[in-house]
Short mmCIF file of C-alpha atoms and ligand atoms in Angstrom, two decimals:
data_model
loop_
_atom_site.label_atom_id
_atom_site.label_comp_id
_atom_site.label_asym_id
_atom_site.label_seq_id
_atom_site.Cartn_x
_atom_site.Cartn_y
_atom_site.Cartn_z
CA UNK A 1199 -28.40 66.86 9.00
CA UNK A 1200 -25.40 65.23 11.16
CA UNK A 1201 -26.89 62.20 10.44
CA UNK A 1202 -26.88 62.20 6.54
CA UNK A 1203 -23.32 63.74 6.75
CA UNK A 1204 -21.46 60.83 8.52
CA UNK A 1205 -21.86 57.92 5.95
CA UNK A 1206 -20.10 60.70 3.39
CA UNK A 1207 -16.93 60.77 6.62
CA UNK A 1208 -17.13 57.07 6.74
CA UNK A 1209 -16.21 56.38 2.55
CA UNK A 1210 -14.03 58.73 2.88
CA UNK A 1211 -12.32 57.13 5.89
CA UNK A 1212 -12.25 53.59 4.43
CA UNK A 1213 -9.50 51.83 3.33
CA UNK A 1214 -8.61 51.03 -0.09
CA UNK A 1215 -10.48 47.49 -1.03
CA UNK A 1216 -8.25 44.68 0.09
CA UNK A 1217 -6.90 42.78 -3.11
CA UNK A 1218 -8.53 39.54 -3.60
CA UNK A 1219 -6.51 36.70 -4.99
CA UNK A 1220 -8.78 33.38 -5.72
CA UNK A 1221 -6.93 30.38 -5.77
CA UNK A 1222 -8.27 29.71 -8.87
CA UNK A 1223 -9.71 31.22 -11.41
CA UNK A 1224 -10.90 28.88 -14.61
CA UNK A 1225 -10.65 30.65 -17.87
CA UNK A 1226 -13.38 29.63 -20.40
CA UNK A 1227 -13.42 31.80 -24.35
CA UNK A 1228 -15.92 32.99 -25.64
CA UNK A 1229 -15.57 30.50 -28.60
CA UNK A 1230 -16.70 27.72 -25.78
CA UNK A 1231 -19.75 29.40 -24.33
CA UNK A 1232 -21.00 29.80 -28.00
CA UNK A 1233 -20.50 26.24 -28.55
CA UNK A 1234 -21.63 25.72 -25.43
CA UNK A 1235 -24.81 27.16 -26.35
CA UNK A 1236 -25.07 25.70 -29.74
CA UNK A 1237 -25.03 22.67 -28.11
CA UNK A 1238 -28.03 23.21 -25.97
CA UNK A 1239 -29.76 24.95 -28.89
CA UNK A 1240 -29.04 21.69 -31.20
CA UNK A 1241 -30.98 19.76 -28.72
CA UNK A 1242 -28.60 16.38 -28.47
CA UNK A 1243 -27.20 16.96 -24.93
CA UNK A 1244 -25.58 13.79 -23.85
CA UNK A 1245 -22.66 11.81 -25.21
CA UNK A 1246 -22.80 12.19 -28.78
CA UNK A 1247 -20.93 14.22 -31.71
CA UNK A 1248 -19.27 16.38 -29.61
CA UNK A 1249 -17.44 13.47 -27.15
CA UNK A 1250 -16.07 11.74 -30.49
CA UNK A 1251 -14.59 15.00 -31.36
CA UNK A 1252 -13.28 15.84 -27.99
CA UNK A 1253 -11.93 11.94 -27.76
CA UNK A 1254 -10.64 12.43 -31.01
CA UNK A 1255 -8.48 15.57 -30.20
CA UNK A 1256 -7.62 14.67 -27.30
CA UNK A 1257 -6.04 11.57 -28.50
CA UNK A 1258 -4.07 13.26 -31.10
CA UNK A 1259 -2.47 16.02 -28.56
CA UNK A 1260 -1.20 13.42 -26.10
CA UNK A 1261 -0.42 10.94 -28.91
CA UNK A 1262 -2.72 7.84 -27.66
CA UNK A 1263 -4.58 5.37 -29.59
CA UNK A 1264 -7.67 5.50 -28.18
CA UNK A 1265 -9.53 8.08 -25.47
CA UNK A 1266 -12.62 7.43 -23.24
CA UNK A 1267 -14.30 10.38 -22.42
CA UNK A 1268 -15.93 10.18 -19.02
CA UNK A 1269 -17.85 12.14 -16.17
CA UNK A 1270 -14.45 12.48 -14.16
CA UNK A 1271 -10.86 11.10 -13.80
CA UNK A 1272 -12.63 9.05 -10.85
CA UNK A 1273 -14.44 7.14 -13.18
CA UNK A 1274 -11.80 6.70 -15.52
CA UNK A 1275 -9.14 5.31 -12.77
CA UNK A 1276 -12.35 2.91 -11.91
CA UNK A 1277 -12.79 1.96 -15.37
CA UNK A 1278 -8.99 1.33 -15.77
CA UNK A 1279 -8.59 -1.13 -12.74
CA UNK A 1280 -11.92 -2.63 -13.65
CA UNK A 1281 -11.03 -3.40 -16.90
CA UNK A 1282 -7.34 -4.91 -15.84
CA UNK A 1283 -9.29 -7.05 -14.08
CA UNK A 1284 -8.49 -5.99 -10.38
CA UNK A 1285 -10.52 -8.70 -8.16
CA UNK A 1286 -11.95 -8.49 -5.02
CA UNK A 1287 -8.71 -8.96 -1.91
CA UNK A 1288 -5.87 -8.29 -4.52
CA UNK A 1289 -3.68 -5.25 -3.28
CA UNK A 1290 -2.58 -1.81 -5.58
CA UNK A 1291 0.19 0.24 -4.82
CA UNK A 1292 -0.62 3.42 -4.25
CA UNK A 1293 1.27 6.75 -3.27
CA UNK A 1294 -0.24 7.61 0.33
CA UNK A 1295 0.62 11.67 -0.90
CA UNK A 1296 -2.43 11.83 -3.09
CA UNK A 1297 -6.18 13.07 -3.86
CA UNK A 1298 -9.08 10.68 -2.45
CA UNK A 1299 -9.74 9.13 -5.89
CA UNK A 1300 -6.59 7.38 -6.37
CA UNK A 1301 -7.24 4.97 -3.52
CA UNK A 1302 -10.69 4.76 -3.49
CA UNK A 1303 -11.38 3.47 -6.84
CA UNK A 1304 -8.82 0.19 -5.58
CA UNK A 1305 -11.65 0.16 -2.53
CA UNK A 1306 -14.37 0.11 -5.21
CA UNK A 1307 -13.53 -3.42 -6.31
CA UNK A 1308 -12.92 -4.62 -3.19
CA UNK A 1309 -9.34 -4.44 -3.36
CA UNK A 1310 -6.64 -3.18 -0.82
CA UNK A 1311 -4.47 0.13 -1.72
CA UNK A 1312 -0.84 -0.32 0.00
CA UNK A 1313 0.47 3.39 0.69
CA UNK A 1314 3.62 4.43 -0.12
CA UNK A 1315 5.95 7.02 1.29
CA UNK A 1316 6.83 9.85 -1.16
CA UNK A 1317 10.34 10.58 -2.66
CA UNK A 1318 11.47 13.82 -0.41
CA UNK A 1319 12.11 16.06 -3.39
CA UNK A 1320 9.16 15.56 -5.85
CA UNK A 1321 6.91 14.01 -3.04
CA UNK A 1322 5.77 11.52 -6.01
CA UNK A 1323 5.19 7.83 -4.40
CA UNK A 1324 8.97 6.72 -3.81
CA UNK A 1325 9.85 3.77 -5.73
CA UNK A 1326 12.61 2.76 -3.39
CA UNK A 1327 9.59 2.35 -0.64
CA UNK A 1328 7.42 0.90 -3.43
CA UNK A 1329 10.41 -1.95 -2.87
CA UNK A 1330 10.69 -1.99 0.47
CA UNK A 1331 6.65 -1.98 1.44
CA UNK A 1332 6.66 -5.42 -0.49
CA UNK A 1333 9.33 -6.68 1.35
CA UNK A 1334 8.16 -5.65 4.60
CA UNK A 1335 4.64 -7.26 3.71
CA UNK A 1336 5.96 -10.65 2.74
CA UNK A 1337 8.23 -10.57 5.55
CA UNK A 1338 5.39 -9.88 8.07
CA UNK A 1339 7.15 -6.84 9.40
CA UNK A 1340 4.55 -4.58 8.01
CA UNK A 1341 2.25 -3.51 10.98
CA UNK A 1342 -0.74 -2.35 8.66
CA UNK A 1343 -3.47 -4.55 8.75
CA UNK A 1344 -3.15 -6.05 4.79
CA UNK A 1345 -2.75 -10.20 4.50
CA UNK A 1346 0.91 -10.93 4.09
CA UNK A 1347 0.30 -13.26 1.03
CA UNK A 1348 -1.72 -10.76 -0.61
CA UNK A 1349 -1.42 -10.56 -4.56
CA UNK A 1350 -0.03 -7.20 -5.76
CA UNK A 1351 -1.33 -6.31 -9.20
CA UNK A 1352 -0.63 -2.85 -9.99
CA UNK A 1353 0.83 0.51 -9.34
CA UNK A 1354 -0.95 4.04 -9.95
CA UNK A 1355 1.76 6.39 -9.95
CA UNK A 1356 0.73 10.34 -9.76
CA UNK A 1357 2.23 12.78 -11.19
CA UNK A 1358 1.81 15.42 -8.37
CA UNK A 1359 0.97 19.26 -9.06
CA UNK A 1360 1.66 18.66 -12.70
CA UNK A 1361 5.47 17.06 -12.70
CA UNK A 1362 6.02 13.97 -14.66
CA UNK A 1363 7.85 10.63 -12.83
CA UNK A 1364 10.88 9.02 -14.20
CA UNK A 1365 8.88 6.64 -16.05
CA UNK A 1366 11.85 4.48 -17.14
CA UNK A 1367 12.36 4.19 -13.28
CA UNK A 1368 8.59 3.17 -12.51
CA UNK A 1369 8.57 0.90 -15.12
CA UNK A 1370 11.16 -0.69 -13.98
CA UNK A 1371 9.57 -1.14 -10.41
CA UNK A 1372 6.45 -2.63 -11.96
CA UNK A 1373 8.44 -4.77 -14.32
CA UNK A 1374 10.28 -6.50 -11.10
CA UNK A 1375 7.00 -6.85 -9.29
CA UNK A 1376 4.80 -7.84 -12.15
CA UNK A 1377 2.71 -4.98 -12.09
CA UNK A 1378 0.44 -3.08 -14.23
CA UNK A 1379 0.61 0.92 -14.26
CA UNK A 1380 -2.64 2.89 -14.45
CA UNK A 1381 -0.90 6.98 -14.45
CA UNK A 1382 -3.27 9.43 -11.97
CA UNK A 1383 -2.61 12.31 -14.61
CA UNK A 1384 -5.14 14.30 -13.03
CA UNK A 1385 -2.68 17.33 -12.77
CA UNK A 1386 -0.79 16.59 -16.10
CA UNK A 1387 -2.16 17.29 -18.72
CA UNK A 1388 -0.19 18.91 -20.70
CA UNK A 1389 2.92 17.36 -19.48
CA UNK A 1390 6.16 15.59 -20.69
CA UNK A 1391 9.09 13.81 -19.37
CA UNK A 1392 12.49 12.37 -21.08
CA UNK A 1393 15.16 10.66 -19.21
CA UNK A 1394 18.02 13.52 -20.14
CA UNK A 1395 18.72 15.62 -22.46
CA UNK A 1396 19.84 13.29 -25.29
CA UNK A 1397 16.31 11.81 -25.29
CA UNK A 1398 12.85 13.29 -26.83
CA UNK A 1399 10.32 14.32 -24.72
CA UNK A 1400 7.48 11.99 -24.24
CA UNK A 1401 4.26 13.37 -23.81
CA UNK A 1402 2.20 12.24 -20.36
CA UNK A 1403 -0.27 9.97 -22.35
CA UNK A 1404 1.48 8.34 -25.15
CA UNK A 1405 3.70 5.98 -22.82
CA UNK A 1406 3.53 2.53 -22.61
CA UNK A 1407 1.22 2.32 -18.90
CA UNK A 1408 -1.50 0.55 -19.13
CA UNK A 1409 -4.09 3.38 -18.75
CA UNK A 1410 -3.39 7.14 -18.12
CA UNK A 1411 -6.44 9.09 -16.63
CA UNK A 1412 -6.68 12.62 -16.79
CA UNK A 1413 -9.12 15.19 -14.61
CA UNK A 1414 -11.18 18.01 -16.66
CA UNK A 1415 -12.59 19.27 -13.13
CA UNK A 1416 -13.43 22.68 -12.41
CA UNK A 1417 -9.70 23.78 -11.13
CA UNK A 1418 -7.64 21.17 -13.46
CA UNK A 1419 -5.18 22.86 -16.07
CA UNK A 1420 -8.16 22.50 -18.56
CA UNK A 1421 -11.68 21.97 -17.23
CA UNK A 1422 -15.15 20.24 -19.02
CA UNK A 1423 -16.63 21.58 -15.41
CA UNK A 1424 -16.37 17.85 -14.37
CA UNK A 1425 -14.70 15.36 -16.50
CA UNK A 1426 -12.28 13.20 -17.27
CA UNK A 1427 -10.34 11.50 -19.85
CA UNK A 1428 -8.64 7.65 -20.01
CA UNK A 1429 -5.93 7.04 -23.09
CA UNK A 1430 -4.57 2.94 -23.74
CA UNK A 1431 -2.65 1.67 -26.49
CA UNK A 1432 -4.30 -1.36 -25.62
CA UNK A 1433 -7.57 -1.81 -27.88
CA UNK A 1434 -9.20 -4.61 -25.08
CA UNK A 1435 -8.46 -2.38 -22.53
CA UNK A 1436 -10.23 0.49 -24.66
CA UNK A 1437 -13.25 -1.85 -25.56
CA UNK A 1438 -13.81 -2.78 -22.07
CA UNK A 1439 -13.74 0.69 -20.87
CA UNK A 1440 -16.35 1.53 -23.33
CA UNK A 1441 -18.28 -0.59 -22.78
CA UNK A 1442 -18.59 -0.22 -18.67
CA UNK A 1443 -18.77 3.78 -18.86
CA UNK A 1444 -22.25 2.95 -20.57
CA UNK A 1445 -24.09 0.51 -18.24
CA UNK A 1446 -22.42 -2.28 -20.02
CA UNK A 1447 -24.42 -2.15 -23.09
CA UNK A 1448 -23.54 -3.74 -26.44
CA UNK A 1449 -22.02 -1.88 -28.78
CA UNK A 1450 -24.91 -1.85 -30.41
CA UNK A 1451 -26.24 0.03 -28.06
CA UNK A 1452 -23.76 2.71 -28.32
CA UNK A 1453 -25.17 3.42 -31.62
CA UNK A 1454 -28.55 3.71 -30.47
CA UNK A 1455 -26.92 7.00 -28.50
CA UNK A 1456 -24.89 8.07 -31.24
CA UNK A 1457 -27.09 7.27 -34.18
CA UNK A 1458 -30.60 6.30 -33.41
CA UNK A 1459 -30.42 3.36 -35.38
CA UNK A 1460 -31.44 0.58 -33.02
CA UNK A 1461 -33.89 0.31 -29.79
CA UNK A 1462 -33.14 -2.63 -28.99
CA UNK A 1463 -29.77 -3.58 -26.34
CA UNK A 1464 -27.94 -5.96 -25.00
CA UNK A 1465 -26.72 -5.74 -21.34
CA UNK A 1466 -23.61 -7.82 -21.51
CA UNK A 1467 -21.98 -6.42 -17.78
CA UNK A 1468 -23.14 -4.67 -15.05
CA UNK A 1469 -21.76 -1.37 -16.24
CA UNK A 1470 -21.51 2.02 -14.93
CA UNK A 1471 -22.85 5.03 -15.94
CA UNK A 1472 -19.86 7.34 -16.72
CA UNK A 1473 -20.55 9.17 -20.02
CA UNK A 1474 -19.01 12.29 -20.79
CA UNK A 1475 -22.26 14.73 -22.03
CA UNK A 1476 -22.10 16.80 -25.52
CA UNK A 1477 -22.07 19.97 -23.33
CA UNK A 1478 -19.00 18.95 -21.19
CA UNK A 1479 -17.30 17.73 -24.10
CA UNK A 1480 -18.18 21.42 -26.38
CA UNK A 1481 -16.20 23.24 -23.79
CA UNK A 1482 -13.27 20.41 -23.54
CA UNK A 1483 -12.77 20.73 -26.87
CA UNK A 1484 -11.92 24.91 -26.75
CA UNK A 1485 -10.09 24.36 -23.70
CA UNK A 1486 -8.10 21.70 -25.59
CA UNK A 1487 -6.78 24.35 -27.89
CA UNK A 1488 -5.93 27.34 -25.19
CA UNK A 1489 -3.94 24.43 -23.11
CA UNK A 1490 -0.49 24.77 -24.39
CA UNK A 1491 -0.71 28.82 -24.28
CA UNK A 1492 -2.60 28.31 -20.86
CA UNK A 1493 0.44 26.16 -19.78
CA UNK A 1494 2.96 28.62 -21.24
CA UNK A 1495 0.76 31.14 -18.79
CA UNK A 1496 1.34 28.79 -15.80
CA UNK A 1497 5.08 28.32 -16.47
CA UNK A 1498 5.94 32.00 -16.61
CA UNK A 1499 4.09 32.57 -13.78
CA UNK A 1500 5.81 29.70 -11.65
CA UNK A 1501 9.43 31.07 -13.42
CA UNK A 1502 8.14 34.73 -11.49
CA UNK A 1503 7.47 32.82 -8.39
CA UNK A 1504 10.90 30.92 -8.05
CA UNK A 1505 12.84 33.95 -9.31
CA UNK A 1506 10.93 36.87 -6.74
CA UNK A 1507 10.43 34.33 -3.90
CA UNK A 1508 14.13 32.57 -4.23
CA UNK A 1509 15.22 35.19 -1.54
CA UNK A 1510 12.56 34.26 1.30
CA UNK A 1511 15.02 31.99 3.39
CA UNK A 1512 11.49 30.53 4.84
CA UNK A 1513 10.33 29.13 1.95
CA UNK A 1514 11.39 25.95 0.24
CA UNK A 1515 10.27 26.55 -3.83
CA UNK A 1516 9.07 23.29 -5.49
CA UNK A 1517 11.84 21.52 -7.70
CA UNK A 1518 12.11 22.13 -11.36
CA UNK A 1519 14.23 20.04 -14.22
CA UNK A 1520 14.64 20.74 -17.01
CA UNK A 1521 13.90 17.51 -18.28
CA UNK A 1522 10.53 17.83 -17.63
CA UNK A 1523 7.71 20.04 -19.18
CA UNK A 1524 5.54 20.93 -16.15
CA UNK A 1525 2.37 21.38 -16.43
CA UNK A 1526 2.16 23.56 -13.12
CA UNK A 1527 -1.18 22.44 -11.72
CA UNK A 1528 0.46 23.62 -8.36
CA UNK A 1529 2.49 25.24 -6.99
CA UNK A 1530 3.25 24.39 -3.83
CA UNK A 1531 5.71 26.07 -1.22
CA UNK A 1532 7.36 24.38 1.72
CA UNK A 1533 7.84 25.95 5.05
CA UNK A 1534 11.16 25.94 6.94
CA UNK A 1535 9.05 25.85 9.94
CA UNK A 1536 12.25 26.04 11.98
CA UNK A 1537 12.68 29.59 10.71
CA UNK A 1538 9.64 30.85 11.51
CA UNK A 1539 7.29 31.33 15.11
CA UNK A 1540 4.34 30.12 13.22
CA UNK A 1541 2.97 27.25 11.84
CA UNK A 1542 1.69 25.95 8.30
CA UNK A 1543 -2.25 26.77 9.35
CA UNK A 1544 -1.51 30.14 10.90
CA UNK A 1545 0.72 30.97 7.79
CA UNK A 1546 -3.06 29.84 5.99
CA UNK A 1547 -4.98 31.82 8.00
CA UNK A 1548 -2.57 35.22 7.70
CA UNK A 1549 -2.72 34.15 3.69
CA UNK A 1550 -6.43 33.90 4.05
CA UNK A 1551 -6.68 37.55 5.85
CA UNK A 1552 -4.48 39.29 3.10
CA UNK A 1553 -6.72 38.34 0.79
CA UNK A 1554 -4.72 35.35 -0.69
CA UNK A 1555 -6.55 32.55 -1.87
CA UNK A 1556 -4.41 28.93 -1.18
CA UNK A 1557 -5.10 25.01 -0.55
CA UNK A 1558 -2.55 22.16 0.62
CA UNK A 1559 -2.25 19.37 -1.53
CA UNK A 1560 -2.69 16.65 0.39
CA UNK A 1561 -3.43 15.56 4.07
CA UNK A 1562 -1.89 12.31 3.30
CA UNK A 1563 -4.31 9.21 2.84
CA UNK A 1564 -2.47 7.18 5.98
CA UNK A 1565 -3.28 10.00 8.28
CA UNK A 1566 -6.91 10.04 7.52
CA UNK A 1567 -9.60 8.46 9.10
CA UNK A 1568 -11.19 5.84 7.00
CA UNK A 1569 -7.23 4.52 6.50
CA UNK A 1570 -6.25 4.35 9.86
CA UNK A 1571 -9.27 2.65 11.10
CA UNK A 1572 -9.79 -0.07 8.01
CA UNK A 1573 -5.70 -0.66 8.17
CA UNK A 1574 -4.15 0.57 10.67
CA UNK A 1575 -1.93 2.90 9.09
CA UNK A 1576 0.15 4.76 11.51
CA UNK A 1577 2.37 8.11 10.85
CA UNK A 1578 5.61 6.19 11.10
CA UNK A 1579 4.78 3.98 7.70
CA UNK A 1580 5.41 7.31 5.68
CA UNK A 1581 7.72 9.35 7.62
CA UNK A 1582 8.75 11.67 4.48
CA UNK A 1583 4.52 12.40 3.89
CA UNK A 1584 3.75 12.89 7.41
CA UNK A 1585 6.84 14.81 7.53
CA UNK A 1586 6.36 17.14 4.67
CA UNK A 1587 2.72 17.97 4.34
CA UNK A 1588 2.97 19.44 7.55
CA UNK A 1589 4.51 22.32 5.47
CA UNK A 1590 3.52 22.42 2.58
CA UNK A 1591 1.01 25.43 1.08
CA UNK A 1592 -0.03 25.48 -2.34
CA UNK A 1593 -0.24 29.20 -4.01
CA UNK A 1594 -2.13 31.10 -6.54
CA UNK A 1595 -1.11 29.83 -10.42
CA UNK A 1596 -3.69 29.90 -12.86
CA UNK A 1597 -3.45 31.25 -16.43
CA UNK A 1598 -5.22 34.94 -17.00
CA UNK A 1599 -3.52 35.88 -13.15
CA UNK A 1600 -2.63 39.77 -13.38
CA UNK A 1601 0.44 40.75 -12.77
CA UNK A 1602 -1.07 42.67 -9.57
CA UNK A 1603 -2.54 39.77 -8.37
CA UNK A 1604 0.87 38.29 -8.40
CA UNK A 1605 2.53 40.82 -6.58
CA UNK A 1606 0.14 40.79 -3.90
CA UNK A 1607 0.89 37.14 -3.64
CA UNK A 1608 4.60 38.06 -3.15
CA UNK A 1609 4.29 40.66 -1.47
CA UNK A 1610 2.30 38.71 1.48
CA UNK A 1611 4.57 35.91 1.55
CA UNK A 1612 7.56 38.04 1.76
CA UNK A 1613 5.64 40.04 4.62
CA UNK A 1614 4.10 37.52 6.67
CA UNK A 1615 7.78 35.72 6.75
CA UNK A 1616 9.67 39.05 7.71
CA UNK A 1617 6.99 39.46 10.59
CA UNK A 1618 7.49 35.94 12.12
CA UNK A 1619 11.05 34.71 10.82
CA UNK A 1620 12.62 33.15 14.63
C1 PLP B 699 -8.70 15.89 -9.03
C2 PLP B 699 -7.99 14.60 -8.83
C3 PLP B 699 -8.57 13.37 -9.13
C4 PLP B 699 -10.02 13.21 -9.47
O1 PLP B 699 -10.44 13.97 -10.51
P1 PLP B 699 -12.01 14.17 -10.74
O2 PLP B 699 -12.09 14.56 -12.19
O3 PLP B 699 -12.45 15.24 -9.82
O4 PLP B 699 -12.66 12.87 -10.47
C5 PLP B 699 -7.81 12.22 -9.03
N1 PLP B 699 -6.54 12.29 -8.62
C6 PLP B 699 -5.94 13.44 -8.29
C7 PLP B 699 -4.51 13.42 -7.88
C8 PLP B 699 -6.66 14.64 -8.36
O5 PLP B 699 -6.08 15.79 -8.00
#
């Protein structure tokens, strides 16, 4: 009798559920599943109707002249410096504040990716370091291990938690150095930048870079589940891309998987095999049409964030201008750590415990293993990254977050500061 009683005392007992916040939570319609399904019913899986029309529309909402669907905005940075011809011992600039990809791609050809420190405001790669990296190399003063006469070739600029560059300015760094840009959009898309207010916006994908690459990966601002997405102006570029996302077969043989109408192929380059699949591309194309109201989503919740936690003297809110439009990918808080008796992971771990879901964005690439041991990158070559990410969280901002769920995200931060503020 006690026995069966004492659950009964137990529920009653219990707390309330703690609220969960995810980090992310990807928001896929109805109208995708079906055509999701559709797909799989029509029984033509890989790249085929469906890509075209996704490459299509996705051309026409960032304004480029041609789009390469792909597998993931990996393979489209690697198709990008492949097909500008980046050779084996040739050196890309790269911001050391970024995602694995954007470096490792340059390591895929055999080049070397020169890290750069990041601008102390945006954290995007600082173009005044960009300068003074070169210098440092050619002068020999530059105590990573990276030949001093090395050839510098490009630039792949990211546009960090969703934020476009100055691209006037980082055109003008490539122009002095002679460099091609390939944009790491992976967290802009949609996003647009002008120079001030007496200039139109320019959408991230319509400039004048060489290639932009975009990421369609499960927690990107829209998502194919993996996928990606390179725009050029430049038709070459566009043909070569093409042609090495599909085992470098003939065109030809592109119409064999889009119409059936030969067998036989020509392998004219040792290709990859990077194809974007009809079922990937089904969804892309729904979450193509939800991403301006999913953005709008984003942005009101960020404008929530920087207006309820703008009183929280230990927290530093990421910039905003207004001549940008963000695509808040992230949003990513800063620590005063000198105002507080914890650090960034035990501020992750109390976040983690109150149910709030939350990444950092990035461990920097010079402070990671393969870097340091290949190079010799050391902390004191970025000061500002090494610096900063030491502080940095990133925070719940997805679109379809409840308003609870934000205030349980404010509410922690504001608590676990007011416990530990020094
Ligand atoms: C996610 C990401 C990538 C890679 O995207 P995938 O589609 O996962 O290959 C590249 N660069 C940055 C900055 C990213 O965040």
């Amino acid at each position: 009798m006690v026995i069966s009683v004492r659950p009964m005392q137990l529920v009653e007992a219990r707390e309330p559920a703690l609220m969960q916040v995810p980090f992310y939570r990807p928001e896929i319609d109805e109208a995708s599943i079906e055509e999701v399904v559709n797909v799989l019913r029509g029984g033509w899986l890989t790249s085929g109707p469906r890509v075209k029309q996704f490459e299509a529309d996705f051309a026409q909402c960032v304004g480029a002249k041609h789009a390469i669907a792909v597998n993931s905005c990996t393979a489209a940075l690697h198709l990008a410096v492949e097909a500008l011809g980046l050779a084996a011992g040739e050196a890309v600039l790269v911001p050391a504040h970024t995602f694995a990809a954007t470096a490792e791609i340059v390591r895929y050809m055999g080049a070397i990716p020169i890290l750069v420190d990041s601008d102390p405001v945006t954290l995007h790669i600082d173009l005044d370091d960009v300068d003074a990296k070169v210098e440092a190399l050619r002068a020999g003063s530059l105590t990573a291990r990276i030949p001093k006469d090395v050839r510098i070739v490009g630039m792949i600029p990211v546009h960090l938690g969703g934020v476009m560059m100055d691209m006037d300015a980082v055109h003008a760094t490539a122009k002095k150095h002679d460099l091609w840009i390939v944009e790491d959009a992976a967290h802009s898309f949609p996003a647009a930048w002008r120079k001030d207010a007496s200039k139109p916006f320019v959408r991230c994908g319509e400039d004048t870079s060489s290639v932009t690459c975009f990421s369609f990966y499960a927690n990107k601002t829209i998502t194919t589940g993996e996928g990606g997405m390179a725009v050029t102006a430049d038709p070459k570029i566009a043909e070569r891309m093409r042609l090495m996302c599909l085992h470098g077969l003939s065109r030809d043989a592109w119409d064999r998987f889009s119409g059936g109408r030969v067998w036989d192929y020509r392998i004219v380059a040792p290709g990859f095999k990077y194809n974007m699949t009809d079922v990937a591309a089904a969804t892309g194309i729904h979450q193509l049409r939800a991403a301006q109201r999913m953005r709008k989503e984003r942005e009101s919740i960020a404008l929530s964030y920087n207006e309820r936690l703008a009183s929280i003297t230990q927290l530093e809110l990421p910039h905003t201008d207004s001549d940008r439009q963000h695509a808040w990918h992230l949003y990513p808080v800063r620590l005063r750590t000198e105002q507080l008796r914890i650090d960034r992971n035990q501020f992750i771990e109390l976040l983690k415990d109150a149910g709030v879901g939350c990444s950092v964005h990035y461990r920097p690439l010079h402070l990671h293993d393969y870097y340091i041991d290949t190079y010799g990158w050391l902390p004191e070559h970025c000061p500002v990254s090494t610096r900063e990410w030491q502080r940095l969280i990133s925070i719940p901002i997805f679109s379809g977050m409840k308003s609870k769920e934000l205030d349980h995200v404010v509410s922690t931060l504001a608590s676990i500061c007011a416990t530990h503020a020094r």
